[in-house]
Structures are given as structure tokens and as C-alpha cells.
mmCIF file with all atom_site columns, C-alpha atoms in Angstrom:
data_model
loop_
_atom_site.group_PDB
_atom_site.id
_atom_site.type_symbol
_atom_site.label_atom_id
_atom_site.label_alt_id
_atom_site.label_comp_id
_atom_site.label_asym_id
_atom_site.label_entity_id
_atom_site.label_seq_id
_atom_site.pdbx_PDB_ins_code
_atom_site.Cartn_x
_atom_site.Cartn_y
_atom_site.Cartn_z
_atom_site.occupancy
_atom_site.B_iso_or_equiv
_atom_site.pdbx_formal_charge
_atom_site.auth_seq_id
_atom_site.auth_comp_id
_atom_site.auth_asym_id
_atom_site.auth_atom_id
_atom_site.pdbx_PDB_model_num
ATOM 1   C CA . UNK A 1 1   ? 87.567 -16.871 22.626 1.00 20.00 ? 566 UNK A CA 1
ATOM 2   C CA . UNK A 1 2   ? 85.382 -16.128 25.086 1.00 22.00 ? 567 UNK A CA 1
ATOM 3   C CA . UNK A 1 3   ? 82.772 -14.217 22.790 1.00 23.00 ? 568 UNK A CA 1
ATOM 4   C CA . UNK A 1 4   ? 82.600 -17.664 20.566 1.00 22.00 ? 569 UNK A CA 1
ATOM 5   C CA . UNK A 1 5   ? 81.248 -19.687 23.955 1.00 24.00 ? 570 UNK A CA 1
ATOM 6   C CA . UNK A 1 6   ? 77.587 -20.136 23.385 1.00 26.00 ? 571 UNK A CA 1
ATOM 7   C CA . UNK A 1 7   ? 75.296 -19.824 26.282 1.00 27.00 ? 572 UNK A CA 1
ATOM 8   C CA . UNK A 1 8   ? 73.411 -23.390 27.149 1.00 27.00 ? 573 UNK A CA 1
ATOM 9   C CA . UNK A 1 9   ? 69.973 -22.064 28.380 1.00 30.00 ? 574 UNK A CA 1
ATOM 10  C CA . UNK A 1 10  ? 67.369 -24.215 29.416 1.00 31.00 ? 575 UNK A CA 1
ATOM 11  C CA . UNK A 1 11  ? 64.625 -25.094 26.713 1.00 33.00 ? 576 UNK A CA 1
ATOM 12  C CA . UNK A 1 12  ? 61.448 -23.329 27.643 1.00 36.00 ? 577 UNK A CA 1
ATOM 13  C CA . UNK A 1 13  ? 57.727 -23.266 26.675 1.00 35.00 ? 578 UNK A CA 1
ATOM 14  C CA . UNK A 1 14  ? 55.909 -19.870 25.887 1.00 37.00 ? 579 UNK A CA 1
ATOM 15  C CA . UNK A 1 15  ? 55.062 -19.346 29.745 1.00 41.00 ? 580 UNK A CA 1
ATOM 16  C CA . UNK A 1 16  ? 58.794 -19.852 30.381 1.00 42.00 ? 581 UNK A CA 1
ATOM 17  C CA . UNK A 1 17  ? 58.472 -23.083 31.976 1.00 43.00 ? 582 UNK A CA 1
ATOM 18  C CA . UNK A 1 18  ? 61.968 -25.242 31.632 1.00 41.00 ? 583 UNK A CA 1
ATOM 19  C CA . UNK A 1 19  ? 61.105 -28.238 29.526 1.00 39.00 ? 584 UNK A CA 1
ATOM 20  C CA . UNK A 1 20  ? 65.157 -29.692 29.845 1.00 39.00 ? 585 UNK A CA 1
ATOM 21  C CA . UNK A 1 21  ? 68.049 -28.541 31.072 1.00 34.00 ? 586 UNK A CA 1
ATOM 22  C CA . UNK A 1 22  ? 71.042 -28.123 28.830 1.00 35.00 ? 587 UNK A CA 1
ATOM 23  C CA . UNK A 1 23  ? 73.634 -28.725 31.272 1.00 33.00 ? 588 UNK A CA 1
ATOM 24  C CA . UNK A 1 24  ? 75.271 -32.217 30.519 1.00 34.00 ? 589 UNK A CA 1
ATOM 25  C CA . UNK A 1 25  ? 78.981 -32.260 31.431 1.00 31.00 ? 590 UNK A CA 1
ATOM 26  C CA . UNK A 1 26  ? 81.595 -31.036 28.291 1.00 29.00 ? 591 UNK A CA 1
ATOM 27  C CA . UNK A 1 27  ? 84.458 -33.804 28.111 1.00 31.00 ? 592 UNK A CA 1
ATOM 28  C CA . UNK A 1 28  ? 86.604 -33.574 25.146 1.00 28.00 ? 593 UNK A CA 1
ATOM 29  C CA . UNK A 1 29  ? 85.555 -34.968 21.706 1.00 28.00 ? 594 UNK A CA 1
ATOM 30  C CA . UNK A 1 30  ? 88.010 -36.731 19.292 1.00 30.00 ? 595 UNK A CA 1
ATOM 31  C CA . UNK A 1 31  ? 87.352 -35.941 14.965 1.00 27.00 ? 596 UNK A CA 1
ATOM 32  C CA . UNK A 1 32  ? 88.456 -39.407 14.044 1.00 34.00 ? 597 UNK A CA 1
ATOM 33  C CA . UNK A 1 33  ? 85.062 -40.796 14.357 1.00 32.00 ? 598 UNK A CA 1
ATOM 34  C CA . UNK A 1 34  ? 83.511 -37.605 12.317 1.00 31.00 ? 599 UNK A CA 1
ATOM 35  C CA . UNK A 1 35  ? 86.233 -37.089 9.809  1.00 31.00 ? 600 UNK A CA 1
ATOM 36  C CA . UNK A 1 36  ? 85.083 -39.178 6.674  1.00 30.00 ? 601 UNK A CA 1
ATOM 37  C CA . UNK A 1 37  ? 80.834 -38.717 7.873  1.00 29.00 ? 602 UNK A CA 1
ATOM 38  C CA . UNK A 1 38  ? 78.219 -37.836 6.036  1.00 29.00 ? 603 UNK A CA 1
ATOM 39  C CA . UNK A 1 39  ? 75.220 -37.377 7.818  1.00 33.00 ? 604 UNK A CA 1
ATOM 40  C CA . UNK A 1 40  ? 71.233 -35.439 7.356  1.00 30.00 ? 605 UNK A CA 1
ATOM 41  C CA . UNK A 1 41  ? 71.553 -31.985 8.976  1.00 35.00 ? 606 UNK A CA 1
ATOM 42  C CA . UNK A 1 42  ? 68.003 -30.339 9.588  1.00 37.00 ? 607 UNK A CA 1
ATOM 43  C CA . UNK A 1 43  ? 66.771 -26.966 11.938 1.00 38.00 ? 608 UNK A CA 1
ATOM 44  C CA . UNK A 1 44  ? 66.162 -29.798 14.626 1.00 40.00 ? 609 UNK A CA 1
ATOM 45  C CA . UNK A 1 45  ? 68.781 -31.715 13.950 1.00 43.00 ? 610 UNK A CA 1
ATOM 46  C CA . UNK A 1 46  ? 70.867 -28.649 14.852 1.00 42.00 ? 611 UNK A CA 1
ATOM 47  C CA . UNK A 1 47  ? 69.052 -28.126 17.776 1.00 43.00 ? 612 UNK A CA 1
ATOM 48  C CA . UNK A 1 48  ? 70.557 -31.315 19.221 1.00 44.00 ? 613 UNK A CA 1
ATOM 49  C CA . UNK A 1 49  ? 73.912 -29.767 18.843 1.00 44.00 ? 614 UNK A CA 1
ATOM 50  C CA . UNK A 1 50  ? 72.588 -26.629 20.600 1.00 40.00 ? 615 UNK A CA 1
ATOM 51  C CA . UNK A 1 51  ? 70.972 -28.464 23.383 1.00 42.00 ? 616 UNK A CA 1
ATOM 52  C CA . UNK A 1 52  ? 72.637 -31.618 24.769 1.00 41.00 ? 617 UNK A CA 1
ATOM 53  C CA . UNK A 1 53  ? 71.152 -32.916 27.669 1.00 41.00 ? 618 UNK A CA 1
ATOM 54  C CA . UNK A 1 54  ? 72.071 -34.882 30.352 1.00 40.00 ? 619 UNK A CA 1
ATOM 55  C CA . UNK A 1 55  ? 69.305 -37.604 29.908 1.00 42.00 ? 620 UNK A CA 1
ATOM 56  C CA . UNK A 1 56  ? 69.898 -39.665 26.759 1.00 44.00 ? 621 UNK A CA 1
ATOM 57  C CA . UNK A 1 57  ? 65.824 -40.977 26.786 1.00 49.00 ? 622 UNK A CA 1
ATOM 58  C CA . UNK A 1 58  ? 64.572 -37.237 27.120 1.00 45.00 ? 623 UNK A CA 1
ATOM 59  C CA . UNK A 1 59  ? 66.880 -36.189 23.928 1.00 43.00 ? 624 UNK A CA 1
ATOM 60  C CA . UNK A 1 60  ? 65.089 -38.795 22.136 1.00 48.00 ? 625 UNK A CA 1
ATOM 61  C CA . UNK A 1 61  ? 61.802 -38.148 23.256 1.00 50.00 ? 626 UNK A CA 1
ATOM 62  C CA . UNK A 1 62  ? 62.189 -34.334 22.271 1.00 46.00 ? 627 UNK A CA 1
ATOM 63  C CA . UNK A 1 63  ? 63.512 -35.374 19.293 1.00 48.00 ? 628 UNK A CA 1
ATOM 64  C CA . UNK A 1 64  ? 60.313 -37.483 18.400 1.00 53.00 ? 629 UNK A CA 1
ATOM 65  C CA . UNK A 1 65  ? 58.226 -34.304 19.251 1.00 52.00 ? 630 UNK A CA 1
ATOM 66  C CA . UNK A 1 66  ? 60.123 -31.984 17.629 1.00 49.00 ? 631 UNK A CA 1
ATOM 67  C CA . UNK A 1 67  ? 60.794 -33.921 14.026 1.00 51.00 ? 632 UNK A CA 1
ATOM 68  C CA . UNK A 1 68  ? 56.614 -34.104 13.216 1.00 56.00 ? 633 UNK A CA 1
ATOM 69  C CA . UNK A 1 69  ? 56.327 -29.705 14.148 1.00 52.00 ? 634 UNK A CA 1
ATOM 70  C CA . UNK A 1 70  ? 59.447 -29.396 11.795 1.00 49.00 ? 635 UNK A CA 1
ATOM 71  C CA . UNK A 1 71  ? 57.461 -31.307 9.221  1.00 53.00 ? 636 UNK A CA 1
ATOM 72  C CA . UNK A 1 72  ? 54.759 -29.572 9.481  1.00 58.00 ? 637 UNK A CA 1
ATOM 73  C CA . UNK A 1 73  ? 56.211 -25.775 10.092 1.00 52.00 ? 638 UNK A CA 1
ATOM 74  C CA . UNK A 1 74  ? 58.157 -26.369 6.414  1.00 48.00 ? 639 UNK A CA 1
ATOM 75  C CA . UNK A 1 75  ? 61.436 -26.687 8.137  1.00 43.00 ? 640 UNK A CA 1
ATOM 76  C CA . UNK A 1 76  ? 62.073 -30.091 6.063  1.00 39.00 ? 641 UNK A CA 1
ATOM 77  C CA . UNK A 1 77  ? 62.095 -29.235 2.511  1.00 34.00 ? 642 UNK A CA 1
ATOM 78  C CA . UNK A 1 78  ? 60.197 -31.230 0.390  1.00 33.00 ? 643 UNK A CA 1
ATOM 79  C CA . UNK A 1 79  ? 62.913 -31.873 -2.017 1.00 27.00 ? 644 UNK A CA 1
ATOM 80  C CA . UNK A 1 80  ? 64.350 -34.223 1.237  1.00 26.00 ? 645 UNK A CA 1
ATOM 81  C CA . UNK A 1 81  ? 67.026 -32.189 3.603  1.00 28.00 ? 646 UNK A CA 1
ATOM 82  C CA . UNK A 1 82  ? 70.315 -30.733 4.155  1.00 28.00 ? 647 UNK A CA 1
ATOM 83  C CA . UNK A 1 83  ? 73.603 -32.040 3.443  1.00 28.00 ? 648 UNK A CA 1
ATOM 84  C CA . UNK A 1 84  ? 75.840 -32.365 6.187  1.00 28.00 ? 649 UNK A CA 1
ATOM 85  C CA . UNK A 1 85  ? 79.531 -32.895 6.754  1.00 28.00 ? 650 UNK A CA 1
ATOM 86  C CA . UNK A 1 86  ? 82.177 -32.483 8.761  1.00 28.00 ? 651 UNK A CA 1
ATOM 87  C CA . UNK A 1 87  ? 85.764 -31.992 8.443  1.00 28.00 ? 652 UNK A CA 1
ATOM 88  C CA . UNK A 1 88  ? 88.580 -30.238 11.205 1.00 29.00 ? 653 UNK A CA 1
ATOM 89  C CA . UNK A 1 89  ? 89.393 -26.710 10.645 1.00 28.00 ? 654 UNK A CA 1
ATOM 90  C CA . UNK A 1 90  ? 92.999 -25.559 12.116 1.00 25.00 ? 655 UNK A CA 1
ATOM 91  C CA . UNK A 1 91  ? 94.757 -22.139 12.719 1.00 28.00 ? 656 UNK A CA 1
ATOM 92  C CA . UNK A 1 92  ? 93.237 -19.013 14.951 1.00 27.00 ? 657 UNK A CA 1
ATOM 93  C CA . UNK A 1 93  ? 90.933 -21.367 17.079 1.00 28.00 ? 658 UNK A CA 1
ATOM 94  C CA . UNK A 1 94  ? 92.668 -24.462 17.371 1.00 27.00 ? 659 UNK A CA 1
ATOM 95  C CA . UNK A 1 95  ? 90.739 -27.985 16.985 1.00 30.00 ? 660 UNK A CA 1
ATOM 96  C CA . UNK A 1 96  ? 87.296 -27.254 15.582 1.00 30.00 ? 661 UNK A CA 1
ATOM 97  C CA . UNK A 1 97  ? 84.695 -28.952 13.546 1.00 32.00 ? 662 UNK A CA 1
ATOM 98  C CA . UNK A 1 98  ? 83.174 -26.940 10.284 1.00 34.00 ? 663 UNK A CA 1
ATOM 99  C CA . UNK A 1 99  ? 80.038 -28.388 9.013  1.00 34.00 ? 664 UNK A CA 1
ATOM 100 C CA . UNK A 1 100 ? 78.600 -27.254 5.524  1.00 35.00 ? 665 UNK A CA 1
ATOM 101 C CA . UNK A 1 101 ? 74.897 -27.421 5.478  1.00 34.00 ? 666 UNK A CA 1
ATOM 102 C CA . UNK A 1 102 ? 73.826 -27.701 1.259  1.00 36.00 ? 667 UNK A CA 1
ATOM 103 C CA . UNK A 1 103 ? 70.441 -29.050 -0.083 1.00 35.00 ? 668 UNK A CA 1
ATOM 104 C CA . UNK A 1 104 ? 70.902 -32.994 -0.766 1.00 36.00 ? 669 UNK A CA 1
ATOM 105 C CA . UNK A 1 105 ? 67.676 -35.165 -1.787 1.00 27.00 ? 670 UNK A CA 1
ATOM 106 C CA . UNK A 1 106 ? 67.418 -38.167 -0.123 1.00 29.00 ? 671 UNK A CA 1
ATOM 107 C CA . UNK A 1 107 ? 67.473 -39.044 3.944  1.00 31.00 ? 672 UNK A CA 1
ATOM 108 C CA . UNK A 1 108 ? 69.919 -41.717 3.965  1.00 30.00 ? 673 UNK A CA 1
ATOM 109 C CA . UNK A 1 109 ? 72.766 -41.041 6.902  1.00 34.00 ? 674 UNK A CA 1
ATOM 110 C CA . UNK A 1 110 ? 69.909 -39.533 9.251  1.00 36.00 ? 675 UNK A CA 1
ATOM 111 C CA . UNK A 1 111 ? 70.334 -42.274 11.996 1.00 35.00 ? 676 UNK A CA 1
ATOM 112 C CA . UNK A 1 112 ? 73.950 -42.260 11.480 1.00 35.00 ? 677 UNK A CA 1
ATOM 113 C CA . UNK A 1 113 ? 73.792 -38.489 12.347 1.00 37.00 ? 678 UNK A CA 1
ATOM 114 C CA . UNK A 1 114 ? 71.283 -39.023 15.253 1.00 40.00 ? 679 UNK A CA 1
ATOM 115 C CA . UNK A 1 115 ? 73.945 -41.107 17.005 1.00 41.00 ? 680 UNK A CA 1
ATOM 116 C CA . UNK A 1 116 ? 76.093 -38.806 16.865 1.00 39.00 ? 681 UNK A CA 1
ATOM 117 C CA . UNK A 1 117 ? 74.103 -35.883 18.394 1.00 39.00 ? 682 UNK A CA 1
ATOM 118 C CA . UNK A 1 118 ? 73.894 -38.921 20.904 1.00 41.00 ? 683 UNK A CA 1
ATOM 119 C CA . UNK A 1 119 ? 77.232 -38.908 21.567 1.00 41.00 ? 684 UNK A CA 1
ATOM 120 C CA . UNK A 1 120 ? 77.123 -35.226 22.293 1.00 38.00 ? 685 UNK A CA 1
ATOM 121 C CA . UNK A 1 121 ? 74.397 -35.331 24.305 1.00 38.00 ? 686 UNK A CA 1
ATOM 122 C CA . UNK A 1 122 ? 76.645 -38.004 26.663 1.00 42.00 ? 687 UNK A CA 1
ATOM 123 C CA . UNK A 1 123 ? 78.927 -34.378 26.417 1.00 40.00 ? 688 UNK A CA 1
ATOM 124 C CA . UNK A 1 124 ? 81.597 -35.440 24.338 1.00 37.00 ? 689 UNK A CA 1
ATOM 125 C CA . UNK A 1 125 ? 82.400 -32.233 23.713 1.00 32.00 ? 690 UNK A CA 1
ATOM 126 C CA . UNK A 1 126 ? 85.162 -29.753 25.237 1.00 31.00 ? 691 UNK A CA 1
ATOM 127 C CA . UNK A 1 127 ? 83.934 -27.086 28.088 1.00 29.00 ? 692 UNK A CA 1
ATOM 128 C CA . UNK A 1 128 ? 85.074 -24.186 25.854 1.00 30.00 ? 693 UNK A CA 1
ATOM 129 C CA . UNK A 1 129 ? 83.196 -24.338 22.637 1.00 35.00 ? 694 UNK A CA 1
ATOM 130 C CA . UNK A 1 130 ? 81.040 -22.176 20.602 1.00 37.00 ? 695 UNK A CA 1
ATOM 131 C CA . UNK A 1 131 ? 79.349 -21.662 17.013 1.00 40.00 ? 696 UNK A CA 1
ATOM 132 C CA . UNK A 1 132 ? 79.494 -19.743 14.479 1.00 40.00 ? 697 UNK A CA 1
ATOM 133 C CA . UNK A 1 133 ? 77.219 -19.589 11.521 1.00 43.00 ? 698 UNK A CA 1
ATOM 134 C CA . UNK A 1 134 ? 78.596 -18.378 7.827  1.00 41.00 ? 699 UNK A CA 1
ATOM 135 C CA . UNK A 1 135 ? 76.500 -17.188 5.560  1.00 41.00 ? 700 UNK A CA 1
ATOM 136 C CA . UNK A 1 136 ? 77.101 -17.413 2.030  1.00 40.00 ? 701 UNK A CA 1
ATOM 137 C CA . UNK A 1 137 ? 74.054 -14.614 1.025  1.00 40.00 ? 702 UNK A CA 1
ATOM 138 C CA . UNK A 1 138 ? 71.556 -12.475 2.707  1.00 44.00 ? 703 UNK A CA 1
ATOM 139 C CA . UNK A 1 139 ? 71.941 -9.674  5.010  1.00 46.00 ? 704 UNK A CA 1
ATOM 140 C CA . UNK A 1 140 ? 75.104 -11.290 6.382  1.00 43.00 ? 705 UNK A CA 1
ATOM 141 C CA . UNK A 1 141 ? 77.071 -12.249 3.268  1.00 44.00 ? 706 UNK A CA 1
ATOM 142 C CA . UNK A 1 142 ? 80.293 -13.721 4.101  1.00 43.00 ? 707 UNK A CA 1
ATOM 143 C CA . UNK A 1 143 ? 79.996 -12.255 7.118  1.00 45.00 ? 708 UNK A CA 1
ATOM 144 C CA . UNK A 1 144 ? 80.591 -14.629 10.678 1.00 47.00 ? 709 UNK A CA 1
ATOM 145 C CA . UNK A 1 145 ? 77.581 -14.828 12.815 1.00 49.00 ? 710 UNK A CA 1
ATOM 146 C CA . UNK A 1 146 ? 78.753 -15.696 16.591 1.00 50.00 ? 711 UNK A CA 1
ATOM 147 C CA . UNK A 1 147 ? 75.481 -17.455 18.460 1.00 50.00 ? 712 UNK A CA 1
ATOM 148 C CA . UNK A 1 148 ? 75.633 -15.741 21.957 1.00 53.00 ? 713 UNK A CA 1
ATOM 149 C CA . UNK A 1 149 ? 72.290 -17.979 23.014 1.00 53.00 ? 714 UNK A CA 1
ATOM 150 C CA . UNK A 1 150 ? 68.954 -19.247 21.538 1.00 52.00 ? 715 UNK A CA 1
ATOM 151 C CA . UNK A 1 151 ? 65.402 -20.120 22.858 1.00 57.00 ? 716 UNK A CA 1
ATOM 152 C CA . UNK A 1 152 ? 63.235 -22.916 21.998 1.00 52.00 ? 717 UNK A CA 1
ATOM 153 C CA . UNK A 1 153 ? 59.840 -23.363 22.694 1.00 55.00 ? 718 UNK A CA 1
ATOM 154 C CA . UNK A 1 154 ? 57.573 -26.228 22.880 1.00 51.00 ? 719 UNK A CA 1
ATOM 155 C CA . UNK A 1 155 ? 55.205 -25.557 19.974 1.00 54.00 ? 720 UNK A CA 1
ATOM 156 C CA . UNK A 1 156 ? 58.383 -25.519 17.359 1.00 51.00 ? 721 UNK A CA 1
ATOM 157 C CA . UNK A 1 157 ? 59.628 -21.693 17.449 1.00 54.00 ? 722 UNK A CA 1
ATOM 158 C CA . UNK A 1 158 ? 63.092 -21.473 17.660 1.00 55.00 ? 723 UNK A CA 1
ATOM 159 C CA . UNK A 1 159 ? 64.870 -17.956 17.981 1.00 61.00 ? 724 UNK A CA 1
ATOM 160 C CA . UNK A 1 160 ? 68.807 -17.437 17.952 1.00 59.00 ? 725 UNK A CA 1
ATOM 161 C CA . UNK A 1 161 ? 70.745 -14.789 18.835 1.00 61.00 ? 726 UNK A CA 1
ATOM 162 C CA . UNK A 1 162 ? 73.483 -13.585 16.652 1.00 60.00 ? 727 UNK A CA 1
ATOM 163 C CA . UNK A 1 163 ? 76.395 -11.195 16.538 1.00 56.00 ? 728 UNK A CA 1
ATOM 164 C CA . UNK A 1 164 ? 78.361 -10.421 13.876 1.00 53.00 ? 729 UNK A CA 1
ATOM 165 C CA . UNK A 1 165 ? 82.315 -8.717  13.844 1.00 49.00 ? 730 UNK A CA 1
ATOM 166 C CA . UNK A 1 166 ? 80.212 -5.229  12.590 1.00 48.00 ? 731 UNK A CA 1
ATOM 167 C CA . UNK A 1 167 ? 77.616 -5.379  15.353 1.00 52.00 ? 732 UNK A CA 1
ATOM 168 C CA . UNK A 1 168 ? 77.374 -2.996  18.059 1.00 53.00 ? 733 UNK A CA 1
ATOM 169 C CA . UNK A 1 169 ? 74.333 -5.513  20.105 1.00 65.00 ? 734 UNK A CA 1
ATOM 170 C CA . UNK A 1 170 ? 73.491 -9.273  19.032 1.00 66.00 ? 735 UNK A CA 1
ATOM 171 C CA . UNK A 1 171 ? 69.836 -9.798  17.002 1.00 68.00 ? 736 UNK A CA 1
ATOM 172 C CA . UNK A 1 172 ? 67.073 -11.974 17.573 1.00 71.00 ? 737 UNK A CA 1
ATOM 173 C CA . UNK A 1 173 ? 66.608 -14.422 13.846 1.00 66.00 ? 738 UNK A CA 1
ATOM 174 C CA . UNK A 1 174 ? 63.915 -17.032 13.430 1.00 66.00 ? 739 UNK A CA 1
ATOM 175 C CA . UNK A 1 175 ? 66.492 -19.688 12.721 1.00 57.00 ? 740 UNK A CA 1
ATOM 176 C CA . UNK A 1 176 ? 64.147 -21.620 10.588 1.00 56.00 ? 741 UNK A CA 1
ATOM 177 C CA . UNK A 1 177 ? 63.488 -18.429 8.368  1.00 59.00 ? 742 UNK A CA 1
ATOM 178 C CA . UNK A 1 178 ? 67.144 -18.102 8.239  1.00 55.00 ? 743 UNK A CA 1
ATOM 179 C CA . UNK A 1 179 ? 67.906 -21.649 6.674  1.00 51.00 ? 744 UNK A CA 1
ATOM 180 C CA . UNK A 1 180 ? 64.997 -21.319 4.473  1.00 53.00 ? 745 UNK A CA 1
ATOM 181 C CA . UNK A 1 181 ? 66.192 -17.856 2.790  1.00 51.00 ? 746 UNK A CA 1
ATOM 182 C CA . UNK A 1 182 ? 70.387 -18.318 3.135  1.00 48.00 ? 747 UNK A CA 1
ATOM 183 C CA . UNK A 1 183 ? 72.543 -21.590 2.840  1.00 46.00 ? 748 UNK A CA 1
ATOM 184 C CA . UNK A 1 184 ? 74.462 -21.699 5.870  1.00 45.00 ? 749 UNK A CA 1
ATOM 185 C CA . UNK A 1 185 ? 77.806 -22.981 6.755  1.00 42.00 ? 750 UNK A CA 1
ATOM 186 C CA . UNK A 1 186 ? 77.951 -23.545 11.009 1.00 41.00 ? 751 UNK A CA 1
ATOM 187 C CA . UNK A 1 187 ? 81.287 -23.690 12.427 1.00 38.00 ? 752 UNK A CA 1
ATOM 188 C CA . UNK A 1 188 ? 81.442 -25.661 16.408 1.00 36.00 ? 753 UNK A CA 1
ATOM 189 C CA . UNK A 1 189 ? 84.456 -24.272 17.560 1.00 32.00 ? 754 UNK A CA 1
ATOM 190 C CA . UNK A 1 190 ? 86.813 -25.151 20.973 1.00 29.00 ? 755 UNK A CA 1
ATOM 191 C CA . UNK A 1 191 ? 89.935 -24.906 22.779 1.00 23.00 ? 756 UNK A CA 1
#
């Protein structure tokens, strides 16, 4: 388990100033609320699950910066955005939430799913958690892809770093590239 726990950096510009701290307090999260959702899952969106912060206002504020550079980077797709739901996921890890990102039309849900990344940011999550990202095709087909830390930067980039179970030493990916080539399936995972 302790490969799966992803590492909570601080966000950073390009000078490697810290914009906000990722360090809100982990408490443990109930599925109830989550189990029949159906929410908008974008790049940024997923960022909010990567990055919860302590101060509710400054997640929304980076939110509002980062939704118009996602826009205008192509990480929204013009047909509308991703899919997103979640349902509990049992056996080798315990409780754990597996979200399926597929292409869906229409926005509807988005504020529904902002409130939730709200109630993460308050760190209603568990202190031992991680994700995982399946893909489905591309150079990792079917294969797990264990997020050992990201960076994101103020002008949109947004690198992860992934291992996979064949993988001597985790790789650098331009997340956005990743979700625009492969559809993805991303796993949050705790004890």
C-alpha cells in the first residue's frame, strides 16, 4: 500500500514559487453520498482531487483561473466533457472509489461535482490514499498506472508522474496529452 500513497506537493509556478499548499487534513470519507452520482469530470476537475487545500475560497479562486487556460489549451473538448462516476470497489485494497472517465456531451452535473471536490478539499478523505489511473489503450493498455506525484504550474501545464507494475523508474506524462489520446479509468484508493 504504501507505493499507491500519492505525494501532495505544493502547486508551483515555472520559477518554483508555491502558489498553495496541498496539505489540508485527511479525515475519513463515507461513499453513501457518491454512490448513485453522476457528475462532469475534466483535466482540472481532476486536479481538485489531486490538490485539496486547506482554504475553501483559494480552491475556488484557482478553480476560476484554471477552468478559462483549460478552455483555451483544448483540455475541454468541444463535443462538451467527460463522463464521470463513481461507484466502491472491494477486495485487495479495501474501501475505494473507481471513477470511469468516458466522453458525455452536455455539462449538466458540473456544480454537483464541484461540491464535491469541495468536500474534499474540507479533507474528507482518509490519510492513506492514493490513485491509480487505467488505461484502456495506448502505451499502457490495461496496464495500472500508480501516480507517485504531479506538478502544476500557473500558466496551465500539468505533468504527472506515473509508474506502472513493469517499470523499473516512474515517467513524467503531460496529463492533458494523456486524456486527449487514451480514455482513462482513475481509481482513488485507501485504507
Amino acid at each position: 500500500m504504501e507505493a499507491l500513497i500519492v505525494n501532495l506537493t505544493a502547486w508551483e509556478d515555472r520559477h518554483g514559487a508555491p502558489v498553495a499548499a496541498a496539505t489540508a487534513p485527511l479525515k475519513p470519507y463515507r461513499l453513501k453520498s457518491w454512490s448513485k452520482a453522476r457528475n462532469i469530470c475534466t483535466p482540472v476537475a481532476l486536479l481538485r482531487l489531486l490538490a485539496p487545500t486547506a482554504d475553501d475560497r483559494l480552491a475556488q479562486d484557482l478553480m476560476a483561473q484554471l477552468l478559462p487556460l483549460a478552455r483555451r489549451r483544448g483540455w475541454l473538448p468541444p463535443i462538451g466533457t467527460f463522463f464521470f462516476t463513481v461507484h466502491p470497489m472491494a477486495r485487495a485494497f479495501g474501501r475505494a472509489l473507481k471513477v470511469s472517465v468516458k466522453p458525455q456531451t452536455r455539462l449538466a452535473g458540473f456544480i454537483f461535482f464541484r461540491k464535491a471536490c469541495q468536500r474534499l478539499i474540507r479533507g474528507q478523505l482518509n490519510r492513506s490514499h492514493g490513485l491509480v489511473l487505467s488505461t484502456v489503450t495506448g502505451p499502457w493498455r490495461r496496464h495500472s498506472l500508480v501516480i507517485c506525484s504531479y506538478r502544476a504550474y500557473a500558466d496551465g501545464a500539468f505533468l504527472i508522474q506515473v509508474q506502472d507494475g513493469w517499470q523499473a523508474a516512474p515517467q513524467w506524462v503531460d496529463f492533458a496529452a494523456l486524456c486527449r489520446r487514451t480514455p482513462l479509468s482513475v481509481t482513488a484508493l485507501y485504507a
